[in-house]
PDB file of C-alpha atoms in Angstrom:
ATOM      1  CA  MET B   1       0.055   0.399  -0.023  1.00  0.00           C
ATOM      2  CA  GLU B   2       3.055   2.681   0.499  1.00  0.00           C
ATOM      3  CA  ARG B   3       3.252   2.529  -3.088  1.00  0.00           C
ATOM      4  CA  LEU B   4      -0.302   4.208  -3.547  1.00  0.00           C
ATOM      5  CA  TRP B   5       1.219   7.202  -1.038  1.00  0.00           C
ATOM      6  CA  THR B   6       3.818   8.822  -3.389  1.00  0.00           C
ATOM      7  CA  PRO B   7       3.695  11.993  -4.263  1.00  0.00           C
ATOM      8  CA  ALA B   8       2.260  11.331  -8.006  1.00  0.00           C
ATOM      9  CA  TRP B   9      -0.431   8.874  -6.136  1.00  0.00           C
ATOM     10  CA  ILE B  10      -1.478  11.447  -3.921  1.00  0.00           C
ATOM     11  CA  ILE B  11      -1.933  13.961  -6.790  1.00  0.00           C
ATOM     12  CA  ARG B  12      -3.787  11.154  -8.657  1.00  0.00           C
ATOM     13  CA  HIS B  13      -6.036  10.658  -5.960  1.00  0.00           C
ATOM     14  CA  VAL B  14      -6.623  14.373  -4.986  1.00  0.00           C
ATOM     15  CA  ALA B  15      -7.787  14.451  -8.852  1.00  0.00           C
ATOM     16  CA  MET B  16      -9.872  11.304  -8.790  1.00  0.00           C
ATOM     17  CA  VAL B  17     -12.108  13.027  -5.527  1.00  0.00           C
ATOM     18  CA  VAL B  18     -12.117  16.766  -7.380  1.00  0.00           C
ATOM     19  CA  LEU B  19     -13.409  15.162 -10.496  1.00  0.00           C
ATOM     20  CA  VAL B  20     -16.016  13.240  -8.974  1.00  0.00           C
ATOM     21  CA  ALA B  21     -16.816  15.685  -7.136  1.00  0.00           C
ATOM     22  CA  GLY B  22     -17.062  18.492 -10.015  1.00  0.00           C
ATOM     23  CA  CYS B  23     -19.160  15.383 -11.960  1.00  0.00           C
ATOM     24  CA  LEU B  24     -21.515  14.700  -9.297  1.00  0.00           C
ATOM     25  CA  GLY B  25     -22.443  18.669  -8.746  1.00  0.00           C
ATOM     26  CA  MET B  26     -22.733  19.318 -12.626  1.00  0.00           C
ATOM     27  CA  GLY B  27     -25.202  16.561 -12.402  1.00  0.00           C
ATOM     28  CA  TRP B  28     -26.939  18.104  -9.437  1.00  0.00           C
ATOM     29  CA  TRP B  29     -26.988  21.714 -11.279  1.00  0.00           C
ATOM     30  CA  GLN B  30     -28.633  19.869 -14.434  1.00  0.00           C
ATOM     31  CA  VAL B  31     -31.261  18.240 -11.884  1.00  0.00           C
ATOM     32  CA  THR B  32     -32.179  21.483 -10.758  1.00  0.00           C
ATOM     33  CA  ARG B  33     -32.624  22.762 -13.856  1.00  0.00           C
ATOM     34  CA  ALA B  34     -34.303  19.930 -15.412  1.00  0.00           C
ATOM     35  CA  ALA B  35     -36.935  20.584 -12.159  1.00  0.00           C
ATOM     36  CA  GLY B  36     -37.137  24.488 -13.419  1.00  0.00           C
ATOM     37  CA  GLY B  37     -38.606  23.172 -17.086  1.00  0.00           C
ATOM     38  CA  ASN B  38     -35.328  23.045 -18.935  1.00  0.00           C
ATOM     39  CA  ALA B  39     -36.040  19.326 -20.831  1.00  0.00           C
ATOM     40  CA  ILE B  40     -32.640  18.793 -22.324  1.00  0.00           C
ATOM     41  CA  SER B  41     -30.987  18.753 -18.810  1.00  0.00           C
ATOM     42  CA  PHE B  42     -32.429  15.623 -17.981  1.00  0.00           C
ATOM     43  CA  GLY B  43     -29.979  13.942 -20.372  1.00  0.00           C
ATOM     44  CA  TYR B  44     -27.336  16.103 -18.907  1.00  0.00           C
ATOM     45  CA  ALA B  45     -28.310  15.085 -15.353  1.00  0.00           C
ATOM     46  CA  ILE B  46     -27.769  11.681 -16.277  1.00  0.00           C
ATOM     47  CA  GLU B  47     -24.510  11.805 -18.239  1.00  0.00           C
ATOM     48  CA  TRP B  48     -22.657  13.551 -15.552  1.00  0.00           C
ATOM     49  CA  PRO B  49     -22.777  10.726 -12.748  1.00  0.00           C
ATOM     50  CA  VAL B  50     -21.675   8.386 -15.668  1.00  0.00           C
ATOM     51  CA  PHE B  51     -18.644  10.357 -16.069  1.00  0.00           C
ATOM     52  CA  ALA B  52     -17.816  10.425 -12.866  1.00  0.00           C
ATOM     53  CA  GLY B  53     -18.379   6.621 -12.636  1.00  0.00           C
ATOM     54  CA  PHE B  54     -15.769   6.136 -14.996  1.00  0.00           C
ATOM     55  CA  VAL B  55     -13.218   8.484 -13.479  1.00  0.00           C
ATOM     56  CA  ILE B  56     -13.679   5.863 -10.494  1.00  0.00           C
ATOM     57  CA  PHE B  57     -13.563   2.971 -13.149  1.00  0.00           C
ATOM     58  CA  VAL B  58      -9.935   4.920 -14.158  1.00  0.00           C
ATOM     59  CA  TRP B  59      -8.615   5.246 -10.689  1.00  0.00           C
ATOM     60  CA  TRP B  60      -9.505   1.925  -9.333  1.00  0.00           C
ATOM     61  CA  ARG B  61      -7.714   0.254 -12.578  1.00  0.00           C
ATOM     62  CA  GLU B  62      -4.965   2.219 -12.188  1.00  0.00           C
ATOM     63  CA  VAL B  63      -4.357   0.915  -8.399  1.00  0.00           C
ATOM     64  CA  ARG B  64      -5.162  -2.678  -9.082  1.00  0.00           C
ATOM     65  CA  GLN B  65      -2.576  -2.280 -12.420  1.00  0.00           C
ATOM     66  CA  THR B  66       0.059  -0.590  -9.630  1.00  0.00           C
ATOM     67  CA  LEU B  67      -0.446  -3.258  -7.106  1.00  0.00           C
ATOM     68  CA  ARG B  68      -0.402  -6.151  -8.922  1.00  0.00           C
ATOM     69  CA  ALA B  69       2.448  -4.937 -11.226  1.00  0.00           C
ATOM     70  CA  ALA B  70       5.013  -3.837  -8.192  1.00  0.00           C
ATOM     71  CA  ASP B  71       5.000  -7.325  -6.545  1.00  0.00           C
ATOM     72  CA  PRO B  72       7.750  -7.701  -4.533  1.00  0.00           C
ATOM     73  CA  ALA B  73      10.310 -10.233  -5.999  1.00  0.00           C
ATOM     74  CA  PRO B  74      10.296 -13.507  -5.220  1.00  0.00           C
ATOM     75  CA  SER B  75      12.969 -14.421  -2.107  1.00  0.00           C
ATOM     76  CA  GLU B  76      16.345 -16.540  -3.335  1.00  0.00           C
ATOM     77  CA  ASP B  77      14.813 -20.026  -1.343  1.00  0.00           C
ATOM     78  CA  THR B  78      11.399 -19.415  -3.656  1.00  0.00           C
ATOM     79  CA  ALA B  79      12.828 -18.432  -6.711  1.00  0.00           C
ATOM     80  CA  PRO B  80      13.015 -21.585  -9.220  1.00  0.00           C
ATOM     81  CA  SER B  81      15.621 -23.517  -9.812  1.00  0.00           C
ATOM     82  CA  VAL B  82      17.350 -23.507 -13.220  1.00  0.00           C
ATOM     83  CA  THR B  83      18.864 -26.442 -14.706  1.00  0.00           C
ATOM     84  CA  ALA B  84      22.165 -26.907 -16.026  1.00  0.00           C
ATOM     85  CA  GLY B  85      22.664 -25.770 -19.349  1.00  0.00           C
ATOM     86  CA  ALA B  86      18.982 -24.204 -19.389  1.00  0.00           C
ATOM     87  CA  ALA B  87      19.104 -20.429 -20.160  1.00  0.00           C
ATOM     88  CA  PRO B  88      17.182 -18.332 -17.538  1.00  0.00           C
ATOM     89  CA  VAL B  89      14.160 -16.596 -18.477  1.00  0.00           C
ATOM     90  CA  ALA B  90      14.425 -13.013 -18.635  1.00  0.00           C
ATOM     91  CA  ALA B  91      10.918 -11.097 -16.868  1.00  0.00           C
ATOM     92  CA  THR B  92       9.283  -9.192 -18.861  1.00  0.00           C
ATOM     93  CA  PRO B  93       8.063  -5.424 -17.974  1.00  0.00           C
ATOM     94  CA  ALA B  94       4.798  -4.644 -17.125  1.00  0.00           C
ATOM     95  CA  VAL B  95       4.701  -1.517 -19.545  1.00  0.00           C
ATOM     96  CA  ARG B  96       6.839  -1.808 -22.471  1.00  0.00           C
ATOM     97  CA  ARG B  97       8.465   1.713 -23.565  1.00  0.00           C
ATOM     98  CA  PRO B  98       8.736   2.724 -27.528  1.00  0.00           C
ATOM     99  CA  VAL B  99      12.354   2.167 -28.255  1.00  0.00           C
ATOM    100  CA  ARG B 100      13.635   4.973 -30.643  1.00  0.00           C
ATOM    101  CA  VAL B 101      16.057   3.718 -33.596  1.00  0.00           C
ATOM    102  CA  VAL B 102      18.416   6.187 -35.332  1.00  0.00           C
ATOM    103  CA  ARG B 103      18.288   4.925 -38.835  1.00  0.00           C
ATOM    104  CA  VAL B 104      21.307   5.770 -41.204  1.00  0.00           C
ATOM    105  CA  PRO B 105      20.906   5.703 -44.532  1.00  0.00           C
ATOM    106  CA  ALA B 106      22.734   1.875 -46.107  1.00  0.00           C
ATOM    107  CA  ALA B 107      26.135   2.960 -47.876  1.00  0.00           C
ATOM    108  CA  PRO B 108      27.424   0.727 -50.504  1.00  0.00           C
ATOM    109  CA  ALA B 109      29.946  -1.714 -48.993  1.00  0.00           C
ATOM    110  CA  ASP B 110      32.886  -0.778 -50.772  1.00  0.00           C
ATOM    111  CA  GLY B 111      32.520   3.057 -50.876  1.00  0.00           C
ATOM    112  CA  ALA B 112      31.734   3.237 -54.619  1.00  0.00           C
ATOM    113  CA  ASP B 113      28.610   4.766 -56.151  1.00  0.00           C
ATOM    114  CA  ASP B 114      25.881   2.950 -57.176  1.00  0.00           C
ATOM    115  CA  ALA B 115      25.596   3.951 -61.256  1.00  0.00           C
ATOM    116  CA  GLU B 116      22.129   2.012 -61.666  1.00  0.00           C
ATOM    117  CA  LEU B 117      20.862   4.060 -58.481  1.00  0.00           C
ATOM    118  CA  ALA B 118      23.084   7.310 -60.106  1.00  0.00           C
ATOM    119  CA  ALA B 119      21.214   6.861 -63.249  1.00  0.00           C
ATOM    120  CA  TYR B 120      17.867   6.821 -61.427  1.00  0.00           C
ATOM    121  CA  ASN B 121      18.324   9.484 -59.734  1.00  0.00           C
ATOM    122  CA  ARG B 122      19.140  11.450 -62.867  1.00  0.00           C
ATOM    123  CA  TYR B 123      16.065  10.308 -64.345  1.00  0.00           C
ATOM    124  CA  LEU B 124      14.023  11.719 -61.530  1.00  0.00           C
ATOM    125  CA  SER B 125      15.548  14.888 -61.326  1.00  0.00           C
ATOM    126  CA  TRP B 126      14.545  15.204 -64.775  1.00  0.00           C
ATOM    127  CA  LEU B 127      11.228  14.209 -64.296  1.00  0.00           C
ATOM    128  CA  ASN B 128      11.037  16.688 -61.592  1.00  0.00           C
ATOM    129  CA  ALA B 129      12.499  19.195 -64.383  1.00  0.00           C
ATOM    130  CA  ASN B 130      10.020  18.731 -66.320  1.00  0.00           C
ATOM    131  CA  PRO B 131       6.711  17.979 -64.966  1.00  0.00           C
ATOM    132  CA  GLY B 132       4.282  17.841 -68.110  1.00  0.00           C
ATOM    133  CA  ALA B 133       6.875  15.365 -69.899  1.00  0.00           C
ATOM    134  CA  ARG B 134       6.531  11.599 -69.721  1.00  0.00           C
ATOM    135  CA  PRO B 135       8.489   8.852 -68.835  1.00  0.00           C
ATOM    136  CA  GLY B 136       8.934   8.002 -72.622  1.00  0.00           C
ATOM    137  CA  ASP B 137      10.354  11.682 -73.343  1.00  0.00           C
ATOM    138  CA  TYR B 138      13.287  11.317 -71.172  1.00  0.00           C
ATOM    139  CA  PRO B 139      16.612  11.157 -73.395  1.00  0.00           C
ATOM    140  CA  GLY B 140      18.700   9.546 -71.570  1.00  0.00           C
TER     141      GLY B 140
END
């Protein structure tokens, strides 16, 4: 339970209480407007408590996920034994984060320019310089 009393979680708890109270307050306001004769407020009087329920649902799901994901590691005497020659199984993280890969353009292995690629680039440059031309008009 100590995991749920970090500064980030305290902010989440407070935000949940404020949002639920605000949604229920807006729902009560719509009920009083509907009682005063505003017909469209009946729909909003139902909608705001649903929003409050959704906030509670998301908060509860996050609490459960945090408690499940941060289970204490097994001690040495309860850890599964690894037989000789078997590779240990790596634990997968609960949340996978995307990995940024820097893409470097491929260079020819021998360092020389590719003649076919250079000819194709000249062809594309000619097409760009002559927007009305057809590919069959290429002089090269």
